[in-house]
Amino acid sequence: MKKKLCSFVAVVMTCALALGGCASATPAESKSSAGSAASGAAAGAAKSDVKLTYYSMWNETEPQGQTITQAVDAFKAKTGITVDVNWQGRDIRKTLQPALDGGEEIDLFDEDLDRVNGTWGKYLLNLEDYAKKSYDTTSSKPFTDVVSSKLIDLARSLGPDGKLSTIPYQPSSFLVMYNKDIFSKAGITSVPKTWDEWLADCAKIKAAGKTPITEDDAYIASLFGYHMARLIGKDKTVAMVTNKKIDDPAVLTFAQQWKDMYDKGYISKNASGNIYPAGQQEIANGSVAMYLNGTWLPNEIKGSAPADFNWGTFAYPAIGKDGDGTDSNQFGAQCFGINKDTKHPAEAFQFIVWMTTGEWDTKLAENSIGVPMANDATWPKQLTEAKAAFDATKTRYPWAVGMENDSDINAKIKTNFALLVSGKLDAKGFADAMKK
Amino acid sequence: MKTTKNKAMIILFLAPALILYLFVFLYPTTRTFIMSFFKVEGVTDALSSWKFDGFDNFKTLFGTPLFVSAMKNIGLIWLVGGISVLLISLLFGVILTSGVLGKSFLRSVIYLPNVISAVAMGTMWINYVYNPDFGLFNSFLKLIGQDGLAKTQWTGPELVFWSMLIAYCFGMVGYHMLIWMSGIERIPVDFFEAAKLEGANSFQRFSKITLPLLKGVCRTNIVLWTVSTMSFFVWSQLFSPVNLSENTVTPMSYMYELVFGASSSALTARNSGAGAAIGVILVIIVVVVFTLTQRIVRHDDVEL
């Protein structure tokens, strides 16, 4: 009898564990259901007794996550609207779509502007009407009038049917990030605008006892893409990837110019073996002057770089007569999107406005050494020069000028460039290897 | 009669596990298998959006240089890594069961890398062993006056695969050593004592007694090594953390990118159908290796 009783208890406990596991697997669902039941708000006006579920691309411990946590509390105090943040981190790339397909009640989410519009476009609500309205933090002006029109236009161009369906924030641009103190020490008074000026400045930096530039496996494709676009223009560069043929004669020119950089000792001796983030640590420790990277770099290496690191930024120099000038650069942003099935679109948009204008837009930029969205916001001092380069940008490059759109091409660039800048491959060898 | 009375209890005990197995394992497995014959973009896309394309996913994969590199890499990891790990772990296992002093301590030390997270281990290897400026390898080479060799880029394209393999194998030795040890310790001491009395030396005792009686354990080790190798993912990610490289890509890391997209470029196309096909290919490999191992390393009459 005792044996049977024990067996019965064991079975009950097993079932309880299993069922308990199932129940705890969907906490967000139950919470958001409660929120929707309490609401029933009409699309037009925001209500205060609402709970929003926000799938966030950040981790709670990142500067962005910490700022968003504070902003959510302030938003609740101001409007009464609760925002339940589900911190997904970069795993959102794999968790969001299954959650949306599974019918989980998610009101808003965020990720890269290209990804949200391109990959998750079918889940997005058209935001054109909400963006035309004015809000508390927009000084009675339409929302779109107080934030970067360049990014709003970009979001609209990427949106489903060309409609504004996401609101960008945390913008970034891909530029040459450099150590201004090394430039000063080397006697460089103005940033290079052409390849000849670039080479002259590299010589000065080397003479000053520093390494001019570094690279690592994560950003080699971007460097190749930028350089090719400066030689033959964006369209021809992207077309090589589309046609899966990296065979333009200018590939040899690229290889000759970077072989020359290697021969002269202008690129870090570790560049061929640098695994991300090893390259940027060479910037942080002050041994290397330049690195083609995003405006997020000061935030990424603030833990290892000196607090008074003197940041400068300029656009990758112009190179060939058939290529693009310094007014062509990659730029983009993270962005918020609202689930088309949300019951609280007005409240969700109100939260987006809260995050992208006024106090919290500024705080987010300050805390993450990032770029603000609002036109009247001040950029962090580390990015003062980045603002000038961003404002001067007229043509947008896609990420890596398309070189990462194809994994095979990206992998080929990584291997062959590393061999080129370690002397294992000559210029012709590089061009031939890229054609295969 | 007793069995009949216990039927209800058997069903009651089996039911939770069986139900969970059906939902958590069998359903996704079947879905993945079917998905591998369809063109599917997102892994949770509705069935209505799936388009049947026969074996196209498999054909596409074998026509993709990066997948071919991934298969070559996994083949080398399995073969070279497998031989190295199983031999070294067997050697350690034999030494530690031979009555060596400090057996428990040494066993713990060799097993320790398994307790530490692979991410921490990978970071340690990349930053403190392979770093060209202050890493262990180049510092040691400098110390012994090999200045030329001390400039080696251990994580450059020519060596990164082998560096990754060494780092991975380092952590796996302890795990397989424990399995060998459990097998060796099951062999009755009488066998060795009798052999000793007959004048057999250490090598003879090892080759004539230990090895033949470890056939079952050997099979277990090969199957476990195959399963863990096929799911080789974390180390590939650690040695190419942002996007895929020819020298470190494995089927799992390539599958991850196909299914969830690239982390740096949002424009890289997703293809969950091809991702599922990779899963099917890996399963086939494991089953084939398991079957071959069963046939080649047979149980025989001296098995304990």
XYZ file of C-alpha atoms in Angstrom:
740
model
C 0.000 0.000 0.000
C 2.798 2.301 1.003
C 4.586 1.460 -2.252
C 1.483 2.294 -4.275
C 0.980 5.550 -2.444
C 4.596 6.540 -3.148
C 4.155 5.649 -6.814
C 0.968 7.688 -7.018
C 2.637 10.713 -5.403
C 5.563 10.372 -7.828
C 3.232 10.375 -10.830
C 1.293 13.375 -9.530
C 4.533 15.257 -8.957
C 5.773 14.411 -12.466
C 2.533 15.671 -13.975
C 2.642 18.792 -11.821
C 6.189 19.500 -12.942
C 5.297 19.010 -16.581
C 2.198 21.160 -16.364
C 4.020 23.733 -14.295
C 6.667 23.917 -17.010
C 4.007 24.518 -19.614
C 2.365 27.201 -17.535
C 5.563 29.084 -16.843
C 6.547 28.996 -20.499
C 4.086 31.691 -21.405
C 4.164 34.372 -18.737
C 4.175 37.184 -21.249
C 1.067 35.772 -22.868
C -0.945 35.714 -19.697
C 0.223 39.167 -18.722
C -0.544 40.691 -22.078
C -3.941 39.035 -22.146
C -4.740 40.724 -18.872
C -3.605 43.994 -20.394
C -5.802 43.646 -23.437
C -8.810 42.722 -21.371
C -8.388 45.862 -19.332
C -8.183 48.035 -22.390
C -10.243 47.923 -25.526
C -8.943 51.350 -26.462
C -9.984 52.867 -29.752
C -7.220 53.351 -32.310
C -7.293 57.118 -32.206
C -6.762 58.252 -28.625
C -4.430 56.810 -26.035
C -5.877 55.503 -22.778
C -4.104 55.333 -19.473
C -5.221 51.979 -18.014
C -3.376 49.960 -20.602
C -0.547 47.478 -20.399
C 1.747 47.233 -23.437
C 4.026 44.316 -24.133
C 7.309 45.374 -25.692
C 9.727 42.772 -27.103
C 13.067 44.509 -26.794
C 16.274 43.822 -28.710
C 18.283 45.031 -25.723
C 19.469 43.304 -22.590
C 18.416 44.917 -19.357
C 22.044 45.517 -18.353
C 23.111 47.397 -21.497
C 23.104 51.223 -21.368
C 20.136 51.196 -23.742
C 18.291 48.667 -21.556
C 18.989 50.631 -18.397
C 17.742 53.856 -19.983
C 14.635 52.179 -21.364
C 13.856 50.791 -17.896
C 13.970 54.320 -16.458
C 11.964 55.697 -19.393
C 9.274 53.044 -18.903
C 8.889 54.041 -15.238
C 8.695 57.717 -16.148
C 6.174 56.924 -18.894
C 3.984 55.072 -16.395
C 4.163 57.997 -13.962
C 3.252 60.467 -16.706
C 0.548 58.545 -18.595
C -0.502 55.643 -16.393
C 0.356 53.260 -19.245
C 2.344 50.228 -18.184
C 5.001 48.913 -20.545
C 5.928 45.329 -19.836
C 9.395 44.942 -21.354
C 10.368 41.464 -22.461
C 14.162 41.668 -22.722
C 15.121 39.441 -25.629
C 18.558 40.828 -26.422
C 19.885 39.933 -29.881
C 18.014 36.616 -29.567
C 14.988 38.563 -30.743
C 16.198 37.604 -34.233
C 15.007 34.072 -33.524
C 12.326 34.558 -30.879
C 10.111 37.343 -32.212
C 8.659 35.721 -35.293
C 7.730 32.440 -33.587
C 6.092 34.458 -30.795
C 4.108 36.549 -33.281
C 3.152 33.481 -35.325
C 2.136 31.742 -32.114
C -0.347 34.520 -31.426
C 1.438 35.961 -28.431
C 0.137 39.438 -27.686
C 3.054 41.708 -28.484
C 2.293 45.378 -29.002
C 5.650 46.674 -30.130
C 9.145 45.426 -30.847
C 12.444 46.726 -32.122
C 15.531 45.679 -34.075
C 17.576 46.837 -37.036
C 15.684 49.055 -39.498
C 16.424 46.812 -42.484
C 15.492 43.639 -40.625
C 12.247 44.880 -39.098
C 10.987 46.220 -42.434
C 12.455 43.488 -44.612
C 12.040 40.339 -42.550
C 9.098 41.228 -40.323
C 7.307 43.677 -42.637
C 4.129 41.574 -42.736
C 3.588 42.058 -39.005
C 3.850 45.859 -39.088
C 1.152 48.445 -38.605
C 1.125 51.413 -40.994
C 2.185 54.393 -38.849
C 1.700 57.248 -41.323
C -1.365 58.682 -39.538
C 0.145 58.440 -36.048
C 3.360 60.096 -37.230
C 1.456 63.127 -38.573
C 0.002 63.953 -35.157
C 1.543 66.153 -32.487
C 2.400 64.910 -28.996
C 3.407 66.356 -25.613
C 7.087 66.233 -26.477
C 6.802 67.567 -30.039
C 5.972 71.199 -29.159
C 2.625 71.094 -30.994
C 4.334 70.064 -34.216
C 3.727 66.835 -36.132
C 6.031 64.078 -34.877
C 7.757 63.770 -38.266
C 8.731 67.464 -38.141
C 10.811 67.127 -34.986
C 12.858 64.036 -35.793
C 15.502 63.307 -38.436
C 13.763 63.518 -41.797
C 16.653 61.596 -43.381
C 15.864 58.576 -41.212
C 12.109 58.910 -41.519
C 12.502 58.967 -45.305
C 14.728 55.908 -45.088
C 12.210 54.057 -42.900
C 9.447 54.950 -45.340
C 11.486 53.753 -48.317
C 12.137 50.410 -46.598
C 8.583 49.999 -45.275
C 5.944 47.674 -46.739
C 4.378 49.377 -49.788
C 6.631 52.374 -49.201
C 4.622 53.382 -46.103
C 6.137 54.507 -42.849
C 5.725 51.430 -40.677
C 8.647 51.785 -38.296
C 10.102 54.657 -36.294
C 13.909 54.737 -36.305
C 15.927 55.451 -33.174
C 19.554 54.990 -32.094
C 20.771 55.977 -35.581
C 24.297 55.112 -36.644
C 26.624 55.701 -39.541
C 29.616 53.732 -40.794
C 32.651 56.005 -40.948
C 36.337 56.087 -40.149
C 36.582 56.367 -36.371
C 39.956 57.721 -35.268
C 42.047 58.788 -32.316
C 42.445 62.561 -32.582
C 45.382 62.625 -30.185
C 47.377 60.338 -32.482
C 46.512 62.555 -35.452
C 47.701 65.644 -33.516
C 50.886 63.906 -32.423
C 51.560 62.949 -36.051
C 51.047 66.552 -37.131
C 47.895 65.900 -39.135
C 45.768 69.022 -39.184
C 42.911 67.974 -41.432
C 41.340 64.610 -42.154
C 42.132 62.922 -45.503
C 39.606 63.334 -48.294
C 41.439 61.482 -51.067
C 43.519 58.280 -51.234
C 46.736 60.287 -51.687
C 45.984 62.325 -48.587
C 45.124 59.090 -46.775
C 48.492 57.564 -47.677
C 50.330 60.746 -46.655
C 48.575 60.727 -43.282
C 49.318 57.024 -42.797
C 53.002 57.808 -43.360
C 52.878 60.538 -40.714
C 51.129 58.261 -38.214
C 53.689 55.519 -38.779
C 56.517 58.019 -38.378
C 54.935 59.014 -35.059
C 55.325 55.416 -33.882
C 51.725 54.307 -34.210
C 49.925 51.942 -36.569
C 47.597 53.831 -38.932
C 44.700 51.362 -39.253
C 43.431 47.995 -38.066
C 40.775 45.551 -39.178
C 39.106 42.401 -37.892
C 37.055 39.535 -39.247
C 33.706 41.178 -38.547
C 34.182 44.300 -40.670
C 36.488 43.256 -43.517
C 33.572 42.955 -45.933
C 32.519 46.519 -45.123
C 36.015 47.808 -45.833
C 36.095 45.971 -49.160
C 32.598 47.215 -50.046
C 33.415 50.837 -49.192
C 36.684 50.777 -51.104
C 35.084 49.209 -54.182
C 32.251 51.757 -54.115
C 34.853 54.531 -53.970
C 36.489 52.955 -57.034
C 33.498 52.044 -59.220
C 30.409 53.421 -57.456
C 27.710 51.883 -55.301
C 25.583 50.408 -58.071
C 28.375 48.472 -59.764
C 29.629 47.283 -56.379
C 26.241 45.956 -55.307
C 25.723 44.448 -58.766
C 28.819 42.274 -58.306
C 27.169 40.673 -55.286
C 23.815 40.337 -57.011
C 25.526 38.593 -59.934
C 27.718 36.583 -57.547
C 30.804 37.621 -59.527
C 33.483 39.667 -57.822
C 35.313 40.147 -61.074
C 35.452 43.866 -61.806
C 38.968 44.932 -62.869
C 38.902 47.385 -59.954
C 39.169 44.427 -57.532
C 42.815 44.254 -58.610
C 43.202 47.977 -57.892
C 41.756 47.412 -54.425
C 44.215 44.586 -53.853
C 47.170 46.632 -55.096
C 46.265 49.558 -52.856
C 45.828 47.410 -49.738
C 48.911 45.328 -50.528
C 50.707 48.659 -50.652
C 49.212 49.511 -47.241
C 50.557 46.194 -45.916
C 53.979 46.564 -47.515
C 54.388 50.003 -45.988
C 53.358 48.732 -42.564
C 50.234 50.896 -42.438
C 47.882 48.116 -41.327
C 48.145 46.363 -37.986
C 50.347 43.256 -38.040
C 47.525 41.506 -36.196
C 44.791 42.416 -38.696
C 44.857 39.023 -40.411
C 44.242 37.167 -37.149
C 42.016 39.640 -35.342
C 38.795 38.002 -34.225
C 36.145 40.548 -33.294
C 36.492 42.525 -31.014
C 40.314 42.299 -31.107
C 40.612 45.030 -33.752
C 38.731 47.635 -31.784
C 40.781 46.853 -28.701
C 43.827 48.063 -30.644
C 42.008 51.403 -30.963
C 41.095 51.364 -27.276
C 44.670 50.745 -26.134
C 45.951 53.603 -28.283
C 48.277 51.581 -30.504
C 46.256 52.106 -33.697
C 44.819 55.369 -35.021
C 41.949 54.471 -37.367
C 39.238 51.864 -37.815
C 36.392 51.815 -40.334
C 33.454 51.205 -38.045
C 30.095 52.444 -36.822
C 29.342 55.420 -34.636
C 28.525 52.882 -31.925
C 32.257 52.268 -31.399
C 32.822 54.811 -28.561
C 30.062 53.076 -26.575
C 31.320 49.577 -27.350
C 34.856 50.204 -26.130
C 34.254 52.741 -23.391
C 35.068 50.053 -20.819
C 38.573 49.520 -22.156
C 39.403 52.943 -23.671
C 40.532 55.830 -21.462
C 37.649 58.013 -20.244
C 39.147 61.036 -22.033
C 39.658 59.238 -25.350
C 39.636 61.953 -27.998
C 37.294 60.646 -30.699
C 37.229 61.911 -34.247
C 35.296 60.751 -37.299
C 35.524 61.257 -41.050
C 34.116 59.677 -44.170
C 36.212 57.056 -45.998
C 38.220 58.992 -48.593
C 37.313 59.310 -52.269
C 39.548 57.136 -54.457
C 38.773 56.735 -58.146
C 37.236 59.103 -60.676
C 34.461 56.594 -61.368
C 33.703 56.032 -57.709
C 31.582 57.703 -55.074
C 32.696 60.691 -53.036
C 32.808 61.213 -49.288
C 29.105 62.130 -49.281
C 28.198 58.455 -49.780
C 28.095 56.428 -46.585
C 26.163 53.691 -44.898
C 23.736 54.852 -42.254
C 20.851 53.185 -40.515
C 19.189 52.807 -37.151
C 17.384 50.530 -34.807
C 13.646 51.031 -35.048
C 10.363 50.446 -33.295
C 7.556 48.637 -35.042
C 3.990 48.161 -33.838
C 2.258 44.826 -34.278
C -0.602 45.222 -36.768
C -2.752 43.077 -34.473
C -2.204 45.209 -31.388
C -5.232 46.421 -29.481
C -3.353 49.518 -28.345
C -1.709 51.206 -31.332
C -2.167 54.746 -30.033
C -0.611 53.928 -26.671
C 2.238 52.038 -28.342
C 2.959 54.975 -30.614
C 2.795 57.326 -27.651
C 5.546 55.271 -26.026
C 7.626 55.390 -29.213
C 7.307 59.189 -29.267
C 8.331 59.218 -25.593
C 11.514 57.315 -26.479
C 12.441 59.211 -29.643
C 11.883 62.831 -28.662
C 12.591 65.103 -25.702
C 14.175 63.972 -22.455
C 14.439 60.224 -23.145
C 15.798 60.565 -26.646
C 18.579 62.748 -25.213
C 19.201 60.442 -22.256
C 19.326 57.389 -24.482
C 21.929 59.108 -26.681
C 23.948 60.291 -23.674
C 23.947 56.972 -21.839
C 24.778 54.902 -24.902
C 27.081 57.497 -26.515
C 24.722 57.183 -29.432
C 22.979 59.414 -31.906
C 19.676 61.072 -30.918
C 16.636 61.133 -33.203
C 15.209 64.560 -32.408
C 16.454 67.455 -34.529
C 16.969 69.722 -31.529
C 18.920 67.175 -29.467
C 22.652 67.547 -28.883
C 24.908 64.729 -30.078
C 27.414 63.363 -27.527
C 30.754 65.166 -27.769
C 32.469 61.946 -28.913
C 30.337 62.088 -32.051
C 30.591 65.776 -32.891
C 32.527 65.095 -36.101
C 30.278 62.134 -36.887
C 27.324 64.532 -37.009
C 29.031 66.618 -39.681
C 29.789 63.504 -41.773
C 26.234 62.195 -41.258
C 24.663 65.528 -42.222
C 26.851 65.704 -45.334
C 25.832 62.219 -46.486
C 23.661 62.358 -49.579
C 23.791 58.759 -50.813
C 23.122 55.836 -48.519
C 25.072 52.648 -48.870
C 23.380 49.426 -47.825
C 25.183 47.551 -45.035
C 28.739 46.637 -46.181
C 27.705 48.012 -49.604
C 25.989 44.688 -50.121
C 29.059 42.511 -49.462
C 27.392 40.704 -46.562
C 24.194 39.998 -48.460
C 25.780 36.772 -49.640
C 27.468 34.621 -46.991
C 29.742 32.951 -49.548
C 31.073 36.257 -50.835
C 31.514 37.606 -47.319
C 33.469 34.508 -46.284
C 35.636 34.723 -49.402
C 36.470 38.388 -48.725
C 37.389 37.595 -45.111
C 39.792 34.813 -46.015
C 41.459 36.508 -48.966
C 41.807 39.926 -47.350
C 43.415 38.342 -44.293
C 45.857 36.538 -46.593
C 46.528 39.780 -48.503
C 47.382 41.803 -45.405
C 49.616 39.085 -44.029
C 51.703 38.870 -47.198
C 50.469 35.359 -48.073
C 48.694 36.563 -51.204
C 49.776 39.193 -53.724
C 47.382 41.597 -55.431
C 46.832 39.394 -58.462
C 46.387 36.356 -56.259
C 43.694 38.221 -54.335
C 41.841 39.284 -57.495
C 42.032 35.754 -58.912
C 40.815 34.199 -55.660
C 37.864 36.579 -55.562
C 36.827 35.554 -59.072
C 36.548 31.847 -58.136
C -1.312 -11.919 -13.108
C 0.864 -9.437 -11.281
C 1.885 -7.827 -14.610
C -1.757 -7.311 -15.548
C -2.445 -5.653 -12.216
C 0.493 -3.339 -12.758
C -0.560 -2.312 -16.280
C -2.440 0.728 -15.053
C 0.544 1.853 -13.058
C 2.878 1.262 -16.021
C 0.666 3.352 -18.278
C 0.393 6.043 -15.622
C 4.155 6.223 -15.274
C 4.854 6.143 -18.984
C 2.167 8.585 -20.044
C 3.793 11.900 -19.017
C 7.126 11.031 -20.596
C 5.476 9.602 -23.693
C 3.196 12.588 -24.179
C 6.042 15.023 -23.640
C 8.217 13.044 -26.050
C 5.548 13.125 -28.727
C 4.980 16.878 -28.457
C 8.452 18.133 -27.651
C 10.548 15.765 -29.746
C 8.607 13.786 -32.320
C 6.485 16.655 -33.644
C 9.394 19.058 -34.347
C 11.469 16.194 -35.755
C 8.744 15.200 -38.194
C 8.049 18.815 -39.097
C 11.760 19.453 -39.756
C 12.003 16.374 -41.948
C 9.011 17.433 -44.035
C 10.221 21.049 -44.137
C 13.496 19.954 -45.727
C 11.572 19.171 -48.936
C 9.858 22.560 -49.072
C 10.847 26.131 -49.785
C 10.213 27.894 -46.472
C 11.587 31.261 -45.408
C 10.798 31.543 -41.689
C 10.892 28.543 -39.388
C 7.384 29.234 -38.067
C 5.805 30.198 -41.397
C 2.311 28.781 -41.893
C 2.101 25.493 -43.794
C 0.050 27.250 -46.475
C 3.111 29.305 -47.462
C 5.372 26.263 -47.907
C 6.227 25.377 -51.499
C 7.247 21.824 -52.337
C 10.597 21.705 -54.114
C 11.650 18.064 -53.820
C 15.367 17.664 -53.249
C 16.219 21.242 -54.305
C 17.257 22.249 -50.788
C 19.763 19.401 -50.694
C 21.037 20.171 -54.202
C 21.388 23.877 -53.355
C 23.310 23.072 -50.211
C 25.847 20.852 -51.927
C 26.281 23.548 -54.598
C 27.042 26.205 -51.964
C 30.772 26.663 -51.259
C 30.188 27.642 -47.636
C 28.176 24.491 -46.922
C 30.808 22.356 -48.634
C 33.423 24.063 -46.402
C 31.190 23.334 -43.407
C 31.023 19.628 -44.308
C 34.783 19.457 -44.848
C 35.370 21.180 -41.516
C 33.033 18.866 -39.626
C 34.626 15.861 -41.321
C 38.080 16.940 -40.175
C 36.828 17.739 -36.685
C 35.250 14.300 -36.460
C 38.210 12.387 -37.844
C 41.311 14.248 -36.639
C 39.703 15.511 -33.435
C 38.101 12.119 -32.784
C 41.320 10.143 -33.150
C 43.249 12.638 -31.016
C 40.666 12.945 -28.267
C 39.904 9.242 -28.009
C 43.575 8.256 -27.970
C 44.644 10.916 -25.464
C 41.644 10.261 -23.251
C 42.315 6.512 -23.384
C 45.941 7.129 -22.409
C 44.872 9.284 -19.461
C 42.227 6.738 -18.518
C 44.748 3.887 -18.465
C 47.272 5.924 -16.474
C 44.702 7.050 -13.908
C 43.404 3.511 -13.388
C 46.888 2.069 -12.968
C 47.116 3.056 -9.321
C 48.859 6.379 -9.914
C 49.126 8.719 -6.920
C 46.578 11.580 -6.769
C 44.088 9.866 -9.064
C 41.057 11.826 -7.855
C 42.849 15.142 -8.104
C 44.192 14.475 -11.599
C 40.820 13.173 -12.766
C 39.163 16.389 -11.550
C 41.796 18.573 -13.193
C 41.443 16.826 -16.557
C 37.655 16.928 -16.353
C 37.555 20.575 -15.203
C 37.211 22.169 -18.695
C 33.842 20.378 -19.010
C 32.514 22.217 -15.997
C 33.459 25.622 -17.388
C 31.189 27.218 -19.966
C 32.380 26.793 -23.561
C 32.061 30.559 -24.028
C 34.468 31.210 -21.152
C 36.824 28.529 -22.442
C 36.748 29.960 -25.966
C 37.405 33.480 -24.702
C 40.331 32.167 -22.693
C 41.853 30.379 -25.657
C 41.410 33.293 -28.059
C 42.593 36.016 -25.705
C 45.106 34.314 -23.455
C 46.548 31.508 -25.535
C 46.347 32.591 -29.171
C 46.747 36.364 -28.770
C 49.760 37.284 -30.922
C 51.048 39.954 -28.506
C 50.636 38.448 -25.052
C 49.176 34.969 -25.606
C 50.701 31.872 -24.029
C 51.938 30.311 -27.279
C 53.791 33.328 -28.671
C 55.121 34.330 -25.239
C 56.551 30.842 -24.819
C 58.064 30.892 -28.313
C 59.668 34.263 -27.551
C 60.999 32.857 -24.278
C 62.781 30.044 -26.052
C 64.207 32.431 -28.620
C 61.947 31.492 -31.558
C 61.207 35.101 -32.515
C 60.135 34.214 -36.039
C 57.588 31.640 -34.882
C 56.471 34.006 -32.136
C 54.888 36.203 -34.822
C 52.458 33.437 -35.757
C 48.842 34.533 -36.176
C 47.125 31.551 -34.564
C 43.708 32.858 -35.518
C 44.667 33.900 -39.062
C 42.918 32.137 -41.970
C 45.603 29.458 -42.326
C 45.607 28.282 -38.715
C 42.275 29.290 -37.246
C 40.664 25.912 -37.947
C 43.416 24.004 -36.159
C 43.440 26.506 -33.303
C 39.709 26.024 -32.900
C 40.078 22.250 -33.036
C 42.808 22.179 -30.387
C 40.741 24.382 -28.085
C 37.686 22.164 -28.558
C 39.580 18.893 -28.077
C 41.234 20.228 -24.929
C 37.820 20.410 -23.305
C 36.584 17.061 -24.588
C 39.428 14.845 -23.343
C 38.200 14.762 -19.739
C 34.680 13.710 -20.711
C 35.817 10.742 -22.784
C 38.482 9.856 -20.238
C 35.782 9.299 -17.620
C 33.938 6.937 -19.956
C 37.133 4.963 -20.635
C 37.870 4.844 -16.890
C 34.443 3.487 -16.067
C 35.020 0.728 -18.619
C 38.495 -0.112 -17.364
C 37.351 -0.218 -13.744
C 34.647 -2.747 -14.656
C 37.310 -5.272 -15.743
C 37.876 -7.695 -12.826
C 41.262 -7.219 -11.147
C 41.710 -11.034 -11.195
C 42.345 -10.922 -14.948
C 45.305 -8.596 -14.496
C 46.634 -10.515 -11.491
C 46.460 -13.806 -13.359
C 48.242 -12.244 -16.346
C 50.904 -10.830 -14.039
C 51.479 -14.276 -12.527
C 51.865 -15.638 -16.039
C 54.569 -13.020 -16.631
C 52.679 -10.564 -18.869
C 54.173 -7.059 -18.927
C 52.183 -3.797 -18.773
C 51.860 -3.463 -22.537
C 50.740 -7.049 -22.921
C 48.164 -6.641 -20.172
C 46.893 -3.483 -21.914
C 46.772 -4.950 -25.414
C 45.531 -8.419 -24.501
C 43.134 -7.629 -21.670
C 42.205 -3.963 -21.394
C 41.742 -3.133 -25.075
C 39.664 -6.197 -26.059
C 37.389 -5.689 -23.081
C 36.854 -2.026 -23.934
C 35.151 -2.642 -27.282
C 31.725 -1.695 -25.939
C 33.090 1.444 -24.316
C 34.934 2.304 -27.508
C 31.673 2.085 -29.426
C 29.980 4.320 -26.882
C 32.795 6.854 -27.148
C 32.656 6.934 -30.948
C 28.888 7.434 -30.977
C 29.034 10.155 -28.303
C 31.906 11.882 -30.115
C 29.926 11.776 -33.374
C 26.814 13.224 -31.773
C 28.732 16.031 -30.058
C 30.709 16.783 -33.230
C 27.617 17.018 -35.398
C 26.222 19.628 -33.024
C 29.463 21.630 -33.172
C 28.202 25.210 -32.925
C 29.436 27.273 -29.986
C 33.129 27.018 -30.862
C 32.397 27.946 -34.454
C 30.551 31.035 -33.200
C 33.366 31.929 -30.823
C 36.036 31.806 -33.518
C 33.847 33.769 -35.985
C 31.554 35.691 -33.677
C 29.793 38.026 -36.091
C 29.528 36.290 -39.440
C 30.596 33.016 -41.017
C 34.146 32.208 -42.120
C 35.242 29.449 -44.499
C 37.625 27.979 -41.950
C 35.354 27.845 -38.939
C 31.905 27.310 -40.402
C 30.139 24.074 -39.474
C 26.772 22.715 -40.618
C 25.128 23.889 -37.385
C 26.425 27.456 -37.603
C 25.458 27.611 -41.277
C 22.010 26.248 -40.444
C 21.607 28.902 -37.735
C 22.338 31.676 -40.219
C 20.009 30.188 -42.834
C 17.137 29.880 -40.382
C 17.485 33.081 -38.362
C 19.426 35.347 -40.728
C 22.880 36.873 -40.283
C 23.521 38.906 -37.159
C 25.304 41.775 -38.895
C 23.474 41.973 -42.195
C 19.706 42.036 -42.160
C 19.713 41.578 -45.917
C 21.105 38.028 -45.949
C 18.302 35.807 -47.210
C 16.766 33.276 -44.830
C 16.011 29.745 -45.961
C 14.524 27.555 -43.255
C 13.868 24.742 -45.734
C 17.597 24.447 -46.434
C 18.256 24.765 -42.704
C 15.952 21.799 -42.095
C 17.766 19.894 -44.841
C 21.032 20.399 -42.940
C 19.354 18.927 -39.858
C 18.276 15.882 -41.872
C 21.784 15.446 -43.310
C 23.290 15.523 -39.815
C 20.808 12.937 -38.559
C 21.646 10.663 -41.484
C 25.366 10.999 -40.712
C 24.849 10.107 -37.045
C 22.689 7.105 -37.930
C 25.226 5.866 -40.504
C 28.136 6.248 -38.085
C 26.139 4.515 -35.353
C 25.267 1.600 -37.651
C 28.812 1.248 -38.937
C 30.186 1.402 -35.407
C 27.776 -1.325 -34.348
C 28.981 -3.516 -37.189
C 32.697 -2.779 -37.006
C 33.171 -2.721 -33.238
C 31.158 -5.830 -32.473
C 30.302 -7.305 -29.137
C 32.046 -10.632 -28.803
C 32.246 -13.429 -26.315
C 34.862 -11.741 -24.159
C 32.646 -8.722 -23.581
C 31.811 -8.281 -19.921
